[in-house]
Coordinates of C-alpha atoms and ligand atoms in Angstrom, one line a residue:
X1 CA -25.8 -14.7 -16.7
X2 CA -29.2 -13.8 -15.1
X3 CA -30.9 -14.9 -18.5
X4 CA -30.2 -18.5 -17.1
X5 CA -32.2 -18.2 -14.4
X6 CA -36.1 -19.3 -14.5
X7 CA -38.0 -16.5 -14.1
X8 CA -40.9 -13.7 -14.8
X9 CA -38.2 -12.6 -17.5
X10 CA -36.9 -15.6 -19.0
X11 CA -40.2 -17.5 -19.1
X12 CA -39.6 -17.7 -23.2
X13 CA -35.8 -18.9 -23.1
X14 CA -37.4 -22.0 -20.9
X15 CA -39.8 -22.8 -23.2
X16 CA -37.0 -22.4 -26.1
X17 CA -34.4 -24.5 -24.0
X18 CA -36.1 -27.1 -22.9
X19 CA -38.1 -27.5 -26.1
X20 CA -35.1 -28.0 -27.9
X21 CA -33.6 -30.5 -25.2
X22 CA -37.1 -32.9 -25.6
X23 CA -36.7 -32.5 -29.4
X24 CA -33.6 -33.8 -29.2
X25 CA -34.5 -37.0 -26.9
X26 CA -37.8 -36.9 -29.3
X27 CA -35.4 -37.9 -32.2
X28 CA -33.4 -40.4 -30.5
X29 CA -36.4 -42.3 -29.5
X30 CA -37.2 -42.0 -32.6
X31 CA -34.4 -43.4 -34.3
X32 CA -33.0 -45.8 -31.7
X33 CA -32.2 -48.8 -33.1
X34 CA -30.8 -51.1 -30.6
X35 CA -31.1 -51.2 -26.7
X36 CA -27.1 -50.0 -26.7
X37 CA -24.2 -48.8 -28.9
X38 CA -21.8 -51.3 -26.9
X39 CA -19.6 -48.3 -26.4
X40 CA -16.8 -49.6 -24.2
X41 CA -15.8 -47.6 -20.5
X42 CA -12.0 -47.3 -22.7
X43 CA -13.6 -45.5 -25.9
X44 CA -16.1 -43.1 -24.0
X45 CA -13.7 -42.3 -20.8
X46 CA -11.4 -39.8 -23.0
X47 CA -14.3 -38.3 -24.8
X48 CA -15.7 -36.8 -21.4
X49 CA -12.2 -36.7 -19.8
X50 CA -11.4 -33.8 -22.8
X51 CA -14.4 -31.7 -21.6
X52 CA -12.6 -28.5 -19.5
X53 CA -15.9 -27.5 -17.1
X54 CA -14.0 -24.6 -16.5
X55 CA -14.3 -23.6 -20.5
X56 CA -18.3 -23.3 -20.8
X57 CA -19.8 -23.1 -24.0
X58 CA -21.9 -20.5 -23.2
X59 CA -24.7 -22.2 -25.8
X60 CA -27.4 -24.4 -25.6
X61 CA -27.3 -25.7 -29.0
X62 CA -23.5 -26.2 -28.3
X63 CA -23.8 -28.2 -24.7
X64 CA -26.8 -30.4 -26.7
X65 CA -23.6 -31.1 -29.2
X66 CA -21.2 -32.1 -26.9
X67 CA -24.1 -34.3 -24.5
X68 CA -24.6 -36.4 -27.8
X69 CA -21.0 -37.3 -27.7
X70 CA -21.0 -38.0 -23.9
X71 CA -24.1 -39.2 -23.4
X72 CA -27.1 -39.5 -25.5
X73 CA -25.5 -41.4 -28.4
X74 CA -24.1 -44.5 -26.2
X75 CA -26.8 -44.4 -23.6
X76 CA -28.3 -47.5 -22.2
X77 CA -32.0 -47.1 -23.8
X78 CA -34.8 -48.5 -21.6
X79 CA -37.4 -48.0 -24.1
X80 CA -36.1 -50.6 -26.7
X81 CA -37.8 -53.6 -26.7
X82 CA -34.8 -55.3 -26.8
X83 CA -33.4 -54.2 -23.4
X84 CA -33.9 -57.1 -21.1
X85 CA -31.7 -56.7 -18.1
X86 CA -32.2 -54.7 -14.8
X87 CA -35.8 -53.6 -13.1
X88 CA -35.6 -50.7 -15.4
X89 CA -39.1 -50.1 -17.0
X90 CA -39.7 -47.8 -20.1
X91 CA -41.5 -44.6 -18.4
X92 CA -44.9 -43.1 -19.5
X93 CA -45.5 -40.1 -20.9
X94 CA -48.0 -38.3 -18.2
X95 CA -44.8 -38.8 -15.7
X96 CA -42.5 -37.7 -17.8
X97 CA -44.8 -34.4 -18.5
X98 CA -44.6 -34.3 -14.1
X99 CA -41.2 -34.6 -14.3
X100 CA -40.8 -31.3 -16.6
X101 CA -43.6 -29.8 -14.0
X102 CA -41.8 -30.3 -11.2
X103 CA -38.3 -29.9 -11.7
X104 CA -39.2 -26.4 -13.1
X105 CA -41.2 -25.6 -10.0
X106 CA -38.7 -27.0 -8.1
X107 CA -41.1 -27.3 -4.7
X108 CA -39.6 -29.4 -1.5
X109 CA -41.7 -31.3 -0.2
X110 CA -40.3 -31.1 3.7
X111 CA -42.3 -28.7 4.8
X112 CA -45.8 -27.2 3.2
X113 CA -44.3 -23.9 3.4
X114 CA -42.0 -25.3 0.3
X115 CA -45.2 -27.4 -1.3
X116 CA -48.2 -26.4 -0.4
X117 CA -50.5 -28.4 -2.9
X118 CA -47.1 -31.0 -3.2
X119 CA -47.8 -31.6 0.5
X120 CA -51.4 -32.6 -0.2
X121 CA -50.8 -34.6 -3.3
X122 CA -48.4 -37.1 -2.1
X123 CA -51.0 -37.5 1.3
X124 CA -53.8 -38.3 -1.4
X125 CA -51.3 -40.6 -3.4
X126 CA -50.1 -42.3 0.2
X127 CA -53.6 -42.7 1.4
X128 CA -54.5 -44.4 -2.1
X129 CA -51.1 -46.5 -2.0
X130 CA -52.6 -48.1 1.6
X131 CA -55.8 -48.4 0.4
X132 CA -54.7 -50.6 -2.4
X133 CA -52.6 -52.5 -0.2
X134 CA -55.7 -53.0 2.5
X135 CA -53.3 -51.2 5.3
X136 CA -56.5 -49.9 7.4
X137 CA -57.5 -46.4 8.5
X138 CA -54.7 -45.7 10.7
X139 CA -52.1 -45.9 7.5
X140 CA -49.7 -43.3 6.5
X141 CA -46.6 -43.5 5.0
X142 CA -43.4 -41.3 2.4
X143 CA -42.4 -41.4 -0.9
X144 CA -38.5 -41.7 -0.6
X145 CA -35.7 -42.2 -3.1
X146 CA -35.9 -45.9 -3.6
X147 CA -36.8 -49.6 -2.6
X148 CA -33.4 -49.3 -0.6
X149 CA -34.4 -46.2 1.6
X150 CA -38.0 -47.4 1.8
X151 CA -36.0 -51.1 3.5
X152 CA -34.2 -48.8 5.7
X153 CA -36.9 -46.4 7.0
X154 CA -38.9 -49.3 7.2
X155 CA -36.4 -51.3 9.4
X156 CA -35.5 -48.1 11.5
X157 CA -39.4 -48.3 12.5
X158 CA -39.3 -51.7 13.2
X159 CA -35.5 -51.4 15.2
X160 CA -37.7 -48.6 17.9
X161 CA -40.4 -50.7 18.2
X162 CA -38.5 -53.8 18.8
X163 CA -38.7 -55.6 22.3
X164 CA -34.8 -55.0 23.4
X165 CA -32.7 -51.7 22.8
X166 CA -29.8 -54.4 23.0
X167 CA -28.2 -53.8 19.4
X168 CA -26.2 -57.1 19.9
X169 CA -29.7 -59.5 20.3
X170 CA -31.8 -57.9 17.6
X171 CA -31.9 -60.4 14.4
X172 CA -33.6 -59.3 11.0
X173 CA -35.2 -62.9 9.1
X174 CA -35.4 -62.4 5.2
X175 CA -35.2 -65.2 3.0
X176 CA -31.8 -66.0 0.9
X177 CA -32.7 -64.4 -2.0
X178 CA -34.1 -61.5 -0.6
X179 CA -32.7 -58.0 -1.8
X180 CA -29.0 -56.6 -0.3
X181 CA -31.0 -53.3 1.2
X182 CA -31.8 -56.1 4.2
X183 CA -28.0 -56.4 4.9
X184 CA -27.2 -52.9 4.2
X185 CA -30.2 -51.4 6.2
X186 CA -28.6 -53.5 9.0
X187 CA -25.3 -52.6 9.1
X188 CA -26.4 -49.1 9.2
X189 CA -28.9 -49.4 12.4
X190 CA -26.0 -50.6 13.9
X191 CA -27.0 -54.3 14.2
X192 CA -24.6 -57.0 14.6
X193 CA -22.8 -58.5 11.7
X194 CA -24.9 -61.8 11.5
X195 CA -28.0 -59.5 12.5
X196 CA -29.3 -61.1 9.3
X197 CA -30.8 -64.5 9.4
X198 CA -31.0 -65.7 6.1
X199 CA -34.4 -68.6 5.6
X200 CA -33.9 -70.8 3.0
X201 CA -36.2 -71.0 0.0
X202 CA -38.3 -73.5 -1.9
X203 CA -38.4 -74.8 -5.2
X204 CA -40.3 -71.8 -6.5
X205 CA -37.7 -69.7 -4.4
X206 CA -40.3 -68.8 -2.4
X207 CA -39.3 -68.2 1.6
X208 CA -40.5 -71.7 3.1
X209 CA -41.9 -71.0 5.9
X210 CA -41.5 -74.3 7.8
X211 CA -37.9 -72.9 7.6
X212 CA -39.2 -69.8 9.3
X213 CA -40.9 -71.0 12.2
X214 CA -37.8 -73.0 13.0
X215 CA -35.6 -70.0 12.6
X216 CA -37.9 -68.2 15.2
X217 CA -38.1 -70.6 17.7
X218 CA -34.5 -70.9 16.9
X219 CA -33.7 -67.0 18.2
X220 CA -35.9 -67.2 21.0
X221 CA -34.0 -70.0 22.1
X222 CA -30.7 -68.6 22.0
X223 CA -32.1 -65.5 23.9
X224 CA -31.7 -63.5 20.1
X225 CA -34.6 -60.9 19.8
X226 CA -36.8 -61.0 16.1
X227 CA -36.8 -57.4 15.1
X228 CA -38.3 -57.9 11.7
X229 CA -39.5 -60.4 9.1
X230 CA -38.6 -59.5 5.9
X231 CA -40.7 -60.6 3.4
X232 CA -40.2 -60.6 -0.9
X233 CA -43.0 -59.8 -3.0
X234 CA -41.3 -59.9 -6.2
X235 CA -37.5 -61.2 -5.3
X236 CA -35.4 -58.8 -8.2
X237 CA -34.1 -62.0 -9.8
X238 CA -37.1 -64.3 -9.8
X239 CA -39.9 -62.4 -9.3
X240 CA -40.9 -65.0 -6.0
X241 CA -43.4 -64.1 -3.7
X242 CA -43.1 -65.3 -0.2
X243 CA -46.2 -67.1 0.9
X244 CA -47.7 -63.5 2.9
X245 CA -50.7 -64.9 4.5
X246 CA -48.6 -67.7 6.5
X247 CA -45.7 -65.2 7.3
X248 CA -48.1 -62.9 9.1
X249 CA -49.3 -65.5 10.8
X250 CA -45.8 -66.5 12.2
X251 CA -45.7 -62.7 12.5
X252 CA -48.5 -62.5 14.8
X253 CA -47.3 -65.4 17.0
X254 CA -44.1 -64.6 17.8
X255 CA -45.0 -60.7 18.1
X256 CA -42.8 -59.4 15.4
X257 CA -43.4 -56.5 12.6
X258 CA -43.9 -57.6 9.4
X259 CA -42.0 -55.8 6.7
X260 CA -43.0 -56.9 2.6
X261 CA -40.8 -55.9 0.3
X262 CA -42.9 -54.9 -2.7
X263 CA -40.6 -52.7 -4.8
X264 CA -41.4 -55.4 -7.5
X265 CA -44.2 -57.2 -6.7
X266 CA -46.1 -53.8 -5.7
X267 CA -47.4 -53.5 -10.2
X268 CA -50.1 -56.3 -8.9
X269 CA -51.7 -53.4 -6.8
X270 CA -52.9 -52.2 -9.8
X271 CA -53.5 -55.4 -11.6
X272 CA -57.0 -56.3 -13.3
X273 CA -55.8 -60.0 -14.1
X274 CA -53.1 -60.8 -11.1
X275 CA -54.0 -58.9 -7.7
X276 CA -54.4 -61.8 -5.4
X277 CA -51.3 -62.8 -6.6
X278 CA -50.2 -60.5 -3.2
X279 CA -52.7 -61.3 -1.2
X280 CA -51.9 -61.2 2.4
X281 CA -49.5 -58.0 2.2
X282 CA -52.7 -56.2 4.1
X283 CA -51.4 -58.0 6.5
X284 CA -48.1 -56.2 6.8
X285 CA -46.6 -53.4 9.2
X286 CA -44.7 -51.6 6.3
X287 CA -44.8 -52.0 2.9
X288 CA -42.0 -50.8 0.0
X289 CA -43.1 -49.7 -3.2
X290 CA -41.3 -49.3 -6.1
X291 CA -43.5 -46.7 -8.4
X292 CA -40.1 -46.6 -10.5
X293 CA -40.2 -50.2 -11.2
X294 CA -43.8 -51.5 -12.2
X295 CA -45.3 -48.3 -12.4
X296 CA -43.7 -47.6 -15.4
X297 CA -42.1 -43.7 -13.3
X298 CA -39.1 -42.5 -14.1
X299 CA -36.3 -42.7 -11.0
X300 CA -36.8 -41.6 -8.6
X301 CA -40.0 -42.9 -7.5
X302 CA -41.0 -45.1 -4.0
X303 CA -42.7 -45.1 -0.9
X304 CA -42.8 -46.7 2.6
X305 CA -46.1 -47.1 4.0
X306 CA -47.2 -48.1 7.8
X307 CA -50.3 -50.1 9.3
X308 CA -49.7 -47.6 11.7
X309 CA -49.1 -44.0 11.1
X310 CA -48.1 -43.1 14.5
X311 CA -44.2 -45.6 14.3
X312 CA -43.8 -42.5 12.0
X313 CA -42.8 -40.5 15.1
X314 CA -39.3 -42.5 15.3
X315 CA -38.5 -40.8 12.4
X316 CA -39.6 -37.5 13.8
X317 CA -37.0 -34.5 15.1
X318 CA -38.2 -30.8 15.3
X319 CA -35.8 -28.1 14.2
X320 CA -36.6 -24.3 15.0
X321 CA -35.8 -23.4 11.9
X322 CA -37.9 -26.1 9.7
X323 CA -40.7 -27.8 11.6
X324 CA -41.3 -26.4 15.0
X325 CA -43.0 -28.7 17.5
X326 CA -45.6 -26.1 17.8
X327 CA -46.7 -26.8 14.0
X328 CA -48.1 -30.3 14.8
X329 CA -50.6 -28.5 17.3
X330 CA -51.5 -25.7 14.7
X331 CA -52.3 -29.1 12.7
X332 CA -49.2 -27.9 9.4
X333 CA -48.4 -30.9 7.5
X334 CA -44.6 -30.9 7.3
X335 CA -43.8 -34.5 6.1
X336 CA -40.4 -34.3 7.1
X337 CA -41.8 -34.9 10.4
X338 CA -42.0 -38.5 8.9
X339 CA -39.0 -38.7 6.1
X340 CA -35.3 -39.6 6.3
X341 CA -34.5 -36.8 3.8
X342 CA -34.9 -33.1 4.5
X343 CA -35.0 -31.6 1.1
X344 CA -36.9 -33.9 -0.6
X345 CA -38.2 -34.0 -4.8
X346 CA -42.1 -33.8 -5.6
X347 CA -41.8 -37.1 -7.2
X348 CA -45.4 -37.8 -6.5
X349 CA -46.1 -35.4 -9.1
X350 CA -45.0 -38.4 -11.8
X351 CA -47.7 -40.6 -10.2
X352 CA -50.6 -37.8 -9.6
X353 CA -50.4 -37.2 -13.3
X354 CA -50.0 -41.0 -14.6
X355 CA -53.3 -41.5 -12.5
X356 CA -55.2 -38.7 -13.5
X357 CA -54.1 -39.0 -17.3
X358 CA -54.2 -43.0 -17.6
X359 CA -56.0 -44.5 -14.5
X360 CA -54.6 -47.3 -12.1
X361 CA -56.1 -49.5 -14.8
X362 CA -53.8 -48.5 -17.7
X363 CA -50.8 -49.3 -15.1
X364 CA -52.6 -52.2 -14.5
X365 CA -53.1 -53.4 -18.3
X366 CA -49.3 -52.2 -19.2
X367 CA -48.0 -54.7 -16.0
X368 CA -50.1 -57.5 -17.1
X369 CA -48.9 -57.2 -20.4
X370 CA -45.3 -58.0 -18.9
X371 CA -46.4 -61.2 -16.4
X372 CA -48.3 -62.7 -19.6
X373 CA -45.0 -61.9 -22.0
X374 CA -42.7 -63.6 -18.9
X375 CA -45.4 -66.5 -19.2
X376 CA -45.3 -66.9 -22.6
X377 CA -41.3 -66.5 -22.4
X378 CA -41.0 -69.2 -20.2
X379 CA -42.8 -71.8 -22.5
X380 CA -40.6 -71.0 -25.4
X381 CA -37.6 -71.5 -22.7
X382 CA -39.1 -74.8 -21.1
X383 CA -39.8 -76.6 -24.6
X384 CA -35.9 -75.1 -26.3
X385 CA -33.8 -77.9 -25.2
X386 CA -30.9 -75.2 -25.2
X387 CA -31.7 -73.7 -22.2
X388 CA -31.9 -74.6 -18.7
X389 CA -35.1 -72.3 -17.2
X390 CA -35.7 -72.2 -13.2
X391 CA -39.2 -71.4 -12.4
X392 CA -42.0 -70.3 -13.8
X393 CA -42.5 -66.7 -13.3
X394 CA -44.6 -65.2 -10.6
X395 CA -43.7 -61.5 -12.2
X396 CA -42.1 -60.7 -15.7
X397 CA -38.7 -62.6 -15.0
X398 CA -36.3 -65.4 -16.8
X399 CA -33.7 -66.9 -15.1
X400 CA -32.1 -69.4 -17.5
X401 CA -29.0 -70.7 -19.2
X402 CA -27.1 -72.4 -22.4
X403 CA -26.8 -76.1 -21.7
X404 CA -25.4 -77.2 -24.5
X405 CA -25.5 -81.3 -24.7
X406 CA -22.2 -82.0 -25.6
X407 CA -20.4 -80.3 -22.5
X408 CA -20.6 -81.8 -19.6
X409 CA -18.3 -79.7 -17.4
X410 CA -20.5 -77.0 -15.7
X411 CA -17.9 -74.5 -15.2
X412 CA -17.2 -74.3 -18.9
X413 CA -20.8 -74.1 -19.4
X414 CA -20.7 -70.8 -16.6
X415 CA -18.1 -69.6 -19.5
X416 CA -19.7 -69.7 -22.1
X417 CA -22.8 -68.1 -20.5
X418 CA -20.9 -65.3 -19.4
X419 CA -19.2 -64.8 -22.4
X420 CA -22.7 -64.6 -24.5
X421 CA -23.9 -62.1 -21.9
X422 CA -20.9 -59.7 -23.0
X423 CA -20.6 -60.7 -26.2
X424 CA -24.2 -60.0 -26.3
X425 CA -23.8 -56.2 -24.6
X426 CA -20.6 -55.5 -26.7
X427 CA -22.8 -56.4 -29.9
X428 CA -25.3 -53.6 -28.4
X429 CA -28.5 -56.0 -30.0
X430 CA -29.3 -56.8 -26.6
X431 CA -29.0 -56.2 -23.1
X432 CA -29.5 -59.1 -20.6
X433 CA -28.9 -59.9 -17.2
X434 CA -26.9 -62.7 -15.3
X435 CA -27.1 -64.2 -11.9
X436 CA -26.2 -66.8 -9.6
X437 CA -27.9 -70.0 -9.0
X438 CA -26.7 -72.9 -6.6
X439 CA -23.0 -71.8 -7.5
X440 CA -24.1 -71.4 -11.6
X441 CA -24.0 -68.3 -13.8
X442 CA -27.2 -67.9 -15.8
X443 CA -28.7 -65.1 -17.5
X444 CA -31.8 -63.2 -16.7
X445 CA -34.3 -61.4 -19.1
X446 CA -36.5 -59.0 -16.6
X447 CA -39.2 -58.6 -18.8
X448 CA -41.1 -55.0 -18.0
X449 CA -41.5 -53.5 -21.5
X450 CA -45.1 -54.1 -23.0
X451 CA -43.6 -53.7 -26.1
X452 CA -41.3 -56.6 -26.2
X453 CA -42.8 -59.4 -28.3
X454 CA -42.0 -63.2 -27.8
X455 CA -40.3 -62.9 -31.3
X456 CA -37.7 -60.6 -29.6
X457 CA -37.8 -63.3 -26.8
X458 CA -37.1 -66.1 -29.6
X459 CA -34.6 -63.7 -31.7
X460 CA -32.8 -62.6 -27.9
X461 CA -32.1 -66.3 -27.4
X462 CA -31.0 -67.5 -30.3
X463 CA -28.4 -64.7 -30.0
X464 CA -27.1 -65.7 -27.0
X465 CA -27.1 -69.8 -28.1
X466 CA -24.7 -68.0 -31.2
X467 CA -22.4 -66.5 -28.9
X468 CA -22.5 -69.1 -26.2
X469 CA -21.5 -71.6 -29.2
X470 CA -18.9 -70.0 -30.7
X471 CA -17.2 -69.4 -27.7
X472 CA -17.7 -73.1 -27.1
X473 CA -15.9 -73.9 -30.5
X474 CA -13.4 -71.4 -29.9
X475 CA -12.3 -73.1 -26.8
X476 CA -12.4 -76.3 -28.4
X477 CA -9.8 -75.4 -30.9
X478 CA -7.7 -73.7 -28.2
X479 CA -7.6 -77.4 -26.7
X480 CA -7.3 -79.0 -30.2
X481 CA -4.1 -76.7 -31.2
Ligands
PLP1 C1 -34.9 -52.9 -6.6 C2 -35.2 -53.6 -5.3 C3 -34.9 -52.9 -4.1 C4 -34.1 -51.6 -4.1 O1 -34.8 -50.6 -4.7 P1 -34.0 -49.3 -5.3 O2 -35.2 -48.5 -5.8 O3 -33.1 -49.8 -6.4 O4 -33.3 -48.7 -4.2 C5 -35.3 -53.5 -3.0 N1 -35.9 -54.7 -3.0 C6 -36.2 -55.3 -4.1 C7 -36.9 -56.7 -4.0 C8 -35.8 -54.8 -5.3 O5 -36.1 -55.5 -6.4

C-alpha cells in the first residue's frame, strides 16, 4: 500500500498515474461531441449505487474504467461551445498545469511554515489584484473558496466596523437582483431576518440609486443602522453593473463601507476594450473576485480584497499551536491571520502561472471575446421576432424567451419555455439556463466560452423555438381531443 503514496520512491508511478488520468481527459476533450449526454439522475443513480467502496480495485487502469461509467462519460462539459448555462468558464491550460503542481505539492497556505514561496505568491497576486482595482497602498486582501465566502468575509469586516454592536439595527442594502450570498452572509452574522434591504433596479437592472438614497435616509429614520452597501458588478443573471461612482458617493455621505461584488464583473480588470466599464470600484472598501468565473481558473478560485488591510484584523485569532501572536512581531506572514479557512489550497498557483504563461492581456482578449459574442448575441435576439430579449448586455449574458404570436396566455408561454430548457438538456445539444423576470420564466445563455460562435447562438435558438413549439402543438391537441 506504501506504493500509493507520493514520494522519493514512487516519483515514477506519479508520473505513470497521473499521465494516464490526463490522457484519458485528453481524449474526451477530444472527442466530446455535445455539451451533455442528457443522462438522467434515474439511469446514472444505480450505476454508482453498485460500486462497493469497500471492494477496491486495487488498479489504476481499472478505477479509470469504472470513472468513465460514473463520471466522465455523462459529465457536464464546460469546454463545449455549446454549453451556455451557469458562470462556468472553460479553464486555460497554464492553470490547469498549477492545478497538477499544487495538488501534488500539496502546500497550505495558513501558515508559511506550510507555503513558504505559496505565502509570497498569493501576496504578489493580491497586491496586483488591488492595484488593478485602484484600492491604494494600504490594500490587502485572501484568496478564498468562492464569490460566496469572499460576500461573507467581506460583510464580517464590515458587521466589526459598523457604528452599533446592536445585531437587531444593523441593515445590509443590495439591490433586488443582487446575488443570494447577501442574504446568506446575513443570516450567518447573526443579523435580523429583514437585515436585507433589497433597492429596486432600473431598466438596465442596474441598482437606481435615487432608490438608494431614499432607502438610507429611510434607515436612519427608523433608528436602523447601514452596515453595508452592497453593490453588483456583473449581477449572475444580467451581467448589470450598479452605477459605482454614485454609490460611493452615497457611501461616503452616510458613512457606510462599500462592498462591490465583482465575482463577474471583476474579467474587465483585465480588459483591453471594456475596463471603464467598472470604473468607480476603486472606490470600494472590499471587493470580491471571481478568478474562477472570468478568469477562465478552474474552481476553486477567489479573493476578498480591502481599501484597508488593517479591517483584516477582525478576522484575526492566534492559536499556540498555528500562528503565535509573537510571529506578527518577528514580522512571519501567516495569512491565516487574515482568512476564514485554516487549511486552505494554493489556488493562487492557477493564477501565478496563467499570468506568467499568458499575460493579464490574454485574460483580457479571451473576456472581450465573450462581451463582443453577448453583443453580437443580442442583435440576432433583438431583430428574431421569436424571442423576447431584456437588456443589452453589460457582460456576456442573454436573458430572453419564446413569445410565440399566436399565444397570448403568458403562463403557457412560461410552459413552453420551461419545457424547451429540458427538452433542450435531455437532448444533451445544449445546455441553457432559465430565470425569473417580473413573475416570467425565461432562459439565459451566459456566454463565457471564446469559442462559441454566433452560429451556435443562431443554431442554440432555433433549437429551443423547435421544442418550445412542439410543446405548444402538443398542448394544443391535448385541448383539441
Ligand atoms: C457566482 C456569484 C457569487 C458566488 O460565487 P461562488 O464562487 O459561486 O461562491 C457571488 N456573487 C455574484 C454576483 C456571482 O455571480
Amino acid at each position: 500500500m506504501r506504493s500509493h503514496l507520493l514520494n522519493d520512491t514512487t516519483a515514477e508511478q506519479y508520473r505513470r498515474s497521473v499521465t494516464e488520468g490526463v490522457e484519458r481527459v485528453a481524449a474526451k476533450l477530444a472527442t466530446t461531441q455535445r455539451p451533455f449526454t442528457g443522462v438522467t439522475v434515474d439511469a446514472l443513480a444505480p450505476v454508482i449505487e453498485r460500486i462497493d467502496l469497500d471492494r477496491p480495485l486495487h488498479d489504476t487502469t481499472a478505477a479509470l474504467d469504472e470513472l468513465e461509467d460514473v463520471y466522465l462519460r455523462d459529465a457536464v462539459y464546460f469546454h463545449h461551445p455549446r454549453y451556455l448555462a451557469h458562470l462556468n468558464c472553460p479553464v486555460v491550460i497554464p492553470a490547469v498545469l498549477g492545478e497538477a503542481v499544487l495538488s501534488a505539492v500539496n502546500s497550505s497556505l495558513d501558515t508559511w511554515d506550510q507555503s513558504a514561496g505559496g505565502t509570497l505568491i498569493e501576496r504578489k497576486l493580491i497586491d496586483w489584484t488591488t492595484a488593478r482595482i485602484g484600492l491604494g497602498a494600504a490594500a490587502d486582501g485572501v484568496f478564498t473558496s468562492g464569490g460566496t465566502q469572499s460576500n461573507l468575509q467581506a460583510l464580517l469586516l464590515a458587521r466589526e466596523e459598523a457604528k452599533t454592536r446592536d445585531l437587531a439595527k444593523l441593515c445590509v442594502l443590495t439591490s433586488e437582483v443582487s446575488h443570494f450570498s447577501v442574504q446568506k452572509s446575513a443570516k450567518l452574522l447573526g443579523l435580523g431576518p429583514d437585515a436585507v434591504v433589497s433597492v429596486p433596479v432600473d431598466h438596465d437592472q442596474r441598482m437606481q440609486t435615487v432608490a438608494l438614497a431614499r432607502e438610507l435616509a429611510r434607515c436612519a429614520e427608523d433608528g436602523r443602522v447601514p452596515m453595508a452597501v452592497v453593490a453588483t458588478a456583473g449581477s449572475t443573471d444580467f451581467g448589470s453593473i450598479d452605477p459605482l461612482p454614485e454609490i460611493a458617493e452615497l457611501c461616503a455621505q452616510y458613512g457606510v463601507w462599500m462592498h462591490v461584488d465583482a465575482a463577474y464583473g471583476c474579467g474587465l480588470l483585465a480588459s483591453l476594450k471594456h475596463r471603464d466599464r467598472i470604473n468607480g470600484i476603486e472606490h470600494a472598501d472590499s471587493v470580491t473576485v471571481d478568478y474562477h468565473k472570468s478568469f477562465f481558473q478552474p474552481v476553486s478560485s477567489s479573493a476578498v480584497l480591502v481599501r484597508d488591510a488593517v479591517t483584516l484584523r477582525h478576522a484575526t485569532y492566534h492559536a499556540e499551536y498555528l500562528n503565535p501572536r509573537r510571529m506578527v512581531t518577528e514580522r512571519i506572514p501567516n495569512q491565516v491571520d487574515k482568512s476564514l479557512q485554516t487549511t486552505r489550497r494554493f489556488d493562487a498557483l492557477k493564477l501565478w502561472m496563467t499570468l506568467r504563461v499568458m499575460g493579464a492581456d490574454g485574460i483580457g482578449r479571451l473576456f472581450d471575446e465573450v462581451c463582443d459574442l453577448a453583443r453580437d448575441g443580442w442583435r440576432l435576439l433583438d431583430a428574431d421576432p421569436r424571442f423576447d430579449v431584456v437588456v443589452e448586455p453589460s457582460l456576456s449574458t442573454l436573458v430572453f424567451r419564446y413569445v410565440p404570436a399566436a399565444v397570448t396566455d403568458p403562463a403557457h408561454v412560461d410552459r413552453a419555455n420551461l419545457y424547451a430548457r429540458k427538452a433542450l438538456f435531455a437532448s444533451g445539444d445544449a445546455v441553457v439556463a432559465g430565470t425569473k423576470v417580473a413573475g416570467r420564466h425565461y432562459l439565459k445563455f451566459t456566454l463565457l466560452n471564446p469559442e462559441t460562435t454566433t452560429a451556435d447562438i443562431t443554431a442554440v435558438l432555433d433549437l429551443i423555438a423547435g421544442h418550445a413549439e412542439q410543446y405548444l402543438g402538443e398542448s394544443l391537441d391535448r385541448v383539441a381531443s
